[in-house]
C-alpha positions as a Markdown table, in Angstrom:
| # | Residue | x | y | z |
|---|---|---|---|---|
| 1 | Unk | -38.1 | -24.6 | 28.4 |
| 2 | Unk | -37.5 | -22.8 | 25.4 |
| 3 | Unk | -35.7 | -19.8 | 27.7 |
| 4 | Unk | -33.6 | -22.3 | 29.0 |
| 5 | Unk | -32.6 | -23.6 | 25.6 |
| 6 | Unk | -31.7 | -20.4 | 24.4 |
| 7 | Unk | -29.8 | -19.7 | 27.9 |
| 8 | Unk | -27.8 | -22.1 | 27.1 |
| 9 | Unk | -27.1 | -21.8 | 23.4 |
| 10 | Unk | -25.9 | -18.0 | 24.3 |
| 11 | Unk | -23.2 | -19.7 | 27.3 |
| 12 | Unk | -22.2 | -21.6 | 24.4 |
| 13 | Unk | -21.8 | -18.6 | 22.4 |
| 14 | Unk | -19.9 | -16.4 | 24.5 |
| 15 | Unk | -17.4 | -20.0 | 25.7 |
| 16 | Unk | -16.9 | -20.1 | 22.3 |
| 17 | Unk | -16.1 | -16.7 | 21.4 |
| 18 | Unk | -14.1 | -16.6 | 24.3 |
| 19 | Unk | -11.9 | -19.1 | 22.5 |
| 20 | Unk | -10.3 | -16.5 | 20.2 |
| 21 | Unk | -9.5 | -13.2 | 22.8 |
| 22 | Unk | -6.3 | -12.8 | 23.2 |
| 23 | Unk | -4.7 | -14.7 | 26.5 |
| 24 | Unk | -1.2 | -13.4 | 26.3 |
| 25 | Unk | 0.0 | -9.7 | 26.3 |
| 26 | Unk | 3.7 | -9.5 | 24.8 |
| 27 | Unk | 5.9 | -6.6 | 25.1 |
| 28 | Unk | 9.5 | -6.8 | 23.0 |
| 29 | Unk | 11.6 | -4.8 | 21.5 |
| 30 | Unk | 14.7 | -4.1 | 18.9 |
| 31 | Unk | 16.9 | -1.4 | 18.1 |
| 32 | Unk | 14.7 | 0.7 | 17.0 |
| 33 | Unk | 11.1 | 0.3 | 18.0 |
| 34 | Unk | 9.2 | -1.3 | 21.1 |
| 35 | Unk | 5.9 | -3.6 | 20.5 |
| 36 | Unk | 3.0 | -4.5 | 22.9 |
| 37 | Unk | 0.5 | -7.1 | 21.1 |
| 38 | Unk | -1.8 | -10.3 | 21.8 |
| 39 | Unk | -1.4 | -13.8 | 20.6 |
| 40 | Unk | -3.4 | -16.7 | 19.9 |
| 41 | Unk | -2.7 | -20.3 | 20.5 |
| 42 | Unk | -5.0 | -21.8 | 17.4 |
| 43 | Unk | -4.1 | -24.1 | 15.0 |
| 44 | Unk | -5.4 | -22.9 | 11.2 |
| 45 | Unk | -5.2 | -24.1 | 8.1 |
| 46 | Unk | -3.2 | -21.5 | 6.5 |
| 47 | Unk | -4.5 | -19.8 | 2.9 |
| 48 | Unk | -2.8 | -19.4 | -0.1 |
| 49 | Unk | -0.8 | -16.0 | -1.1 |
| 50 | Unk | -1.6 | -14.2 | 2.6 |
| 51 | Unk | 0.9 | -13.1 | 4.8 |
| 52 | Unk | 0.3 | -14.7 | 8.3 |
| 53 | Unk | 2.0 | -12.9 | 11.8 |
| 54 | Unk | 2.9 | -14.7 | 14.1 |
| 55 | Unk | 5.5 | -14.8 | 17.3 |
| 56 | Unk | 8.2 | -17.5 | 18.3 |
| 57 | Unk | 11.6 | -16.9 | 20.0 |
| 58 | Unk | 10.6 | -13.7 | 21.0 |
| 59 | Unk | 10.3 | -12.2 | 17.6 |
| 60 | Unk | 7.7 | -10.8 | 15.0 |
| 61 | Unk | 8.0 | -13.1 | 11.6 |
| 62 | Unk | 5.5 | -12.7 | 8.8 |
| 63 | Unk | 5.0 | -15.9 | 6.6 |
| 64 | Unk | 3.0 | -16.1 | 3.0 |
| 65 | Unk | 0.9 | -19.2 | 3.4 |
| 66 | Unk | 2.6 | -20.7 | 6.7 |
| 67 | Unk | 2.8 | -20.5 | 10.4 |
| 68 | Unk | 5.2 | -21.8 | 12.9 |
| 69 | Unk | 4.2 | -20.2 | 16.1 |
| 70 | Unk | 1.4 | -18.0 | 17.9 |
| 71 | Unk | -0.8 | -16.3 | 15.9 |
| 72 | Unk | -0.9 | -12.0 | 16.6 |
| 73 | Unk | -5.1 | -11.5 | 17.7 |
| 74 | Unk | -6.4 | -8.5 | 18.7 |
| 75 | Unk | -5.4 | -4.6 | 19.2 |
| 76 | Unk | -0.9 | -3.9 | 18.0 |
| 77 | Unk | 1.3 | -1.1 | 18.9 |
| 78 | Unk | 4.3 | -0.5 | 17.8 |
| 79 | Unk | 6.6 | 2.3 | 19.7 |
| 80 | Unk | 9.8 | 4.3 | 18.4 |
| 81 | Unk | 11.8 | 4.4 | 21.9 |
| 82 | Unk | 10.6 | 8.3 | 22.7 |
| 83 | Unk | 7.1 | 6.6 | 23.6 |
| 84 | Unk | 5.6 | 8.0 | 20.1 |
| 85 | Unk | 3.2 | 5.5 | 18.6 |
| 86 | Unk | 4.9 | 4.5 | 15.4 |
| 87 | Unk | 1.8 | 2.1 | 14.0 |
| 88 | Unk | -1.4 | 0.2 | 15.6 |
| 89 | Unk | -4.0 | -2.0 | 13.7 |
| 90 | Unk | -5.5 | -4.7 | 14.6 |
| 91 | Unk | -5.0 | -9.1 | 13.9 |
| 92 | Unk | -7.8 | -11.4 | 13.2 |
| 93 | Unk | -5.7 | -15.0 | 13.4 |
| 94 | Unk | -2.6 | -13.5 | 12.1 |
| 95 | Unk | -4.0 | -11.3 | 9.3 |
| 96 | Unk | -4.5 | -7.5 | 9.5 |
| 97 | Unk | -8.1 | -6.2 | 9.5 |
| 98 | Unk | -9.9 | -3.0 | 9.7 |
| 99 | Unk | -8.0 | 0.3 | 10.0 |
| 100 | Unk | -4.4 | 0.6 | 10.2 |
| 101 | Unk | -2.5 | 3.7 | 11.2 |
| 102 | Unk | 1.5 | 4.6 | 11.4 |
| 103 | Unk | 3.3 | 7.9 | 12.4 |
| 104 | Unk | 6.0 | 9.8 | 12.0 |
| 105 | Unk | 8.5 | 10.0 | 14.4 |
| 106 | Unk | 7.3 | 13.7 | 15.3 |
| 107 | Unk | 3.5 | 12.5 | 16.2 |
| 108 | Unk | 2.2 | 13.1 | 12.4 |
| 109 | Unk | 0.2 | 10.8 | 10.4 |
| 110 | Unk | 2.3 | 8.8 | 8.3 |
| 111 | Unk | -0.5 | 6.6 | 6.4 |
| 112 | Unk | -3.9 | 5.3 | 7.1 |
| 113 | Unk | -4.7 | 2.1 | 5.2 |
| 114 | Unk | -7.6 | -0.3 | 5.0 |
| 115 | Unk | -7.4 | -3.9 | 5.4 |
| 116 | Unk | -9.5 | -7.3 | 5.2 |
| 117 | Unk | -8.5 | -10.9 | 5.8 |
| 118 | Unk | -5.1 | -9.8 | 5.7 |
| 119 | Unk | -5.1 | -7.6 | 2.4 |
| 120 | Unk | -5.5 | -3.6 | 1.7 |
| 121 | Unk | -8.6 | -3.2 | 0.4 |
| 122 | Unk | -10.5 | 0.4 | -0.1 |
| 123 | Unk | -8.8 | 3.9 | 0.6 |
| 124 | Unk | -5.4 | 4.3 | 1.4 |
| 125 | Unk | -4.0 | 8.1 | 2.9 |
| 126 | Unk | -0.4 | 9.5 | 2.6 |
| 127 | Unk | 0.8 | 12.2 | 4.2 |
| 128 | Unk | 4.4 | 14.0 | 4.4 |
| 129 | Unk | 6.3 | 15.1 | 7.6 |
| 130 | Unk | 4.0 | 17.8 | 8.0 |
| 131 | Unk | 0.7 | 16.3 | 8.4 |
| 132 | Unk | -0.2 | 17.3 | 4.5 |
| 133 | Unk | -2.1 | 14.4 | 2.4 |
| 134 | Unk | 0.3 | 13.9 | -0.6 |
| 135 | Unk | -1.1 | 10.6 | -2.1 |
| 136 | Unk | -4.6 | 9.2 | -1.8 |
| 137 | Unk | -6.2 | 6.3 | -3.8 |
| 138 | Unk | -7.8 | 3.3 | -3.0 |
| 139 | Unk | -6.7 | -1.0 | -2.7 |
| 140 | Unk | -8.2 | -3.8 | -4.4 |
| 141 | Unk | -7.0 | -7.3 | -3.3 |
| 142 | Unk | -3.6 | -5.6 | -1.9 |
| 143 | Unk | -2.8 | -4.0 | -5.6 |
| 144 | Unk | -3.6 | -0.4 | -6.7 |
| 145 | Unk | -7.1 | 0.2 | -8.4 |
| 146 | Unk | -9.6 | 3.0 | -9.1 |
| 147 | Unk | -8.7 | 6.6 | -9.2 |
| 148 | Unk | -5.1 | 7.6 | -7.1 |
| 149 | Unk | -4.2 | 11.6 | -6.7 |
| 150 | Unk | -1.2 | 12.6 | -5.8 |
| 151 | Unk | -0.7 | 15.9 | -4.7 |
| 152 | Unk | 2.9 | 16.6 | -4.5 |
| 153 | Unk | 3.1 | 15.7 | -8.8 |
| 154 | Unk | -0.2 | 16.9 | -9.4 |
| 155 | Unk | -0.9 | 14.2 | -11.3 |
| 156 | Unk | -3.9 | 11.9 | -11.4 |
| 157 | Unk | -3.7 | 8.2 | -12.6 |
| 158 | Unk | -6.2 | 5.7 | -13.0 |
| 159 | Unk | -5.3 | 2.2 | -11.6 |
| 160 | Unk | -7.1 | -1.0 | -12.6 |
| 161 | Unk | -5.7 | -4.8 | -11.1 |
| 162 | Unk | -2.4 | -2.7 | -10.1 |
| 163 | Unk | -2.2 | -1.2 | -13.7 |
| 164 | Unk | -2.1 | 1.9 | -15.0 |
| 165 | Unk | -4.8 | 2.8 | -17.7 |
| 166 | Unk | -4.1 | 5.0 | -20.0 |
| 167 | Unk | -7.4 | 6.7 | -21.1 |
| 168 | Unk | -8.6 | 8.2 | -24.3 |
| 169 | Unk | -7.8 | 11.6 | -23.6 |
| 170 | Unk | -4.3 | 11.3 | -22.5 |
| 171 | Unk | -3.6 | 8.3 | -25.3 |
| 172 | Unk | -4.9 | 11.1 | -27.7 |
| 173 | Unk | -2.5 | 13.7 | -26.4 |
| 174 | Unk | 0.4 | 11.1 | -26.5 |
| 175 | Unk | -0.2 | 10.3 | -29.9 |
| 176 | Unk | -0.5 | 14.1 | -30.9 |
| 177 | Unk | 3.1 | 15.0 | -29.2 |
| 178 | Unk | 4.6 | 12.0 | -31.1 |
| 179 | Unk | 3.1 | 13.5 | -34.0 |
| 180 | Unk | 4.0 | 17.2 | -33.5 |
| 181 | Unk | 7.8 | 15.7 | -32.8 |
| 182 | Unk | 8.0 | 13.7 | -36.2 |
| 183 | Unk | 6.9 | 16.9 | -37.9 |
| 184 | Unk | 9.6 | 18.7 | -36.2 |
| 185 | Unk | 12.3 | 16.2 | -36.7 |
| 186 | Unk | 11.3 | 16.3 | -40.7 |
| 187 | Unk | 10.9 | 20.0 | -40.7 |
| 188 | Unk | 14.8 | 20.1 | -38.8 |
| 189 | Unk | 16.0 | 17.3 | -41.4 |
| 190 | Unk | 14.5 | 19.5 | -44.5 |
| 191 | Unk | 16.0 | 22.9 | -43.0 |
| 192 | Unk | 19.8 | 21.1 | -42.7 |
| 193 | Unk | 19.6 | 19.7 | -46.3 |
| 194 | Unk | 18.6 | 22.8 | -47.7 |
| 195 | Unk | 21.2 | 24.8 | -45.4 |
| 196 | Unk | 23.8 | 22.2 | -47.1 |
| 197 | Unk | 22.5 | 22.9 | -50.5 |
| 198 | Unk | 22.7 | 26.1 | -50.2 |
| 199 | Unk | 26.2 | 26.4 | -48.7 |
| 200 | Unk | 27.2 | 24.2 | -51.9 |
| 201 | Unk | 25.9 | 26.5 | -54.4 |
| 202 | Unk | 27.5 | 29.4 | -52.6 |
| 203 | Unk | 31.1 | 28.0 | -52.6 |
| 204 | Unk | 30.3 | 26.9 | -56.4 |
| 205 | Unk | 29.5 | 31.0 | -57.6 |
| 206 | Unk | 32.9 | 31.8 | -55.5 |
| 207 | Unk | 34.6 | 29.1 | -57.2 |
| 208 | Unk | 36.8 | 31.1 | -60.4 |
């Protein structure tokens, strides 16, 4: 009896996660790229401030807070016209999830971003034409935050809610150039009034 109960609690299960696979393969394109992607007739209750994907008239539209059509589930591809993959990710009811990749037109990595619920969240990876990682940092809530290199400056900045923060060590240096340039500017400023002073005196002993 009990087998049977769990039997059926499993069919139940596996009906209702059926309910969300994608039905309908799409294949469009534009001008300059070609897609191939799922969608999902399910009605949601859209949240506030995320960007929902959906299809209609055979186009792509993104929404904040709003639908109008069917919902982009499961594995995306998105082609430049030589074949080349150009991005692919993944939709969870019209939001982005898990690992997202795009490339260069040549077959290099272009980024590799992490998403959740339809914001970047955790490490994001840039990389130039060449294949070589030029930024790297990571997403909090789709803004900036924790430690970001970038390796074509050379520079290192600390991000925290999609600000910069400026530490001690730098704030201290800042203050010490504004410091060192006031001293200069006085120093300049006492060196031309004392140049004038003596220019006056000078034309004063040649005066008869």
């Amino acid at each position: 009896m009990l087998f049977k109960k769990i039997s059926i609690i499993s069919i139940l299960i596996s009906f209702l996660s059926l309910q969300e696979i994608p039905f309908n393969i799409k294949r469009i394109s534009d001008k300059d790229f070609r897609y191939e992607f799922y969608t999902l007739k399910k009605e949601i209750t859209p949240k506030l401030n995320k960007d929902y994907v959906w299809f209609k008239g055979g186009t792509i539209h993104t929404t904040q807070s709003g639908i109008a059509g069917e919902l982009l589930q499961g594995e995306y591809k998105k082609f430049y016209h030589s074949n080349q993959l150009a991005e692919q990710g993944t939709f969870k009811k019209g939001l982005r999830v898990g690992t997202w990749k795009t490339w260069y037109e040549n077959g290099k990595l272009a980024t590799v971003s992490k998403w959740s619920k339809g914001l970047k969240r955790g490490k994001s990876i840039y990389y130039n034409t060449e294949g070589n990682v030029i930024e790297i940092g990571t997403f909090k809530k789709n803004v900036k935050n924790g430690v970001w290199i970038n390796y074509e400056k050379k520079d290192t900045l600390k991000y925290k809610n999609g600000e910069v923060v400026i530490t001690q060590e730098k704030k201290s240096k800042r203050e010490k150039n504004n410091k060192d340039t006031d001293v200069s500017k006085k120093v300049s400023f006492f060196k031309r009034l004392f140049s004038k002073f003596a220019k006056a005196k000078s034309n004063e002993r040649k005066s008869p």
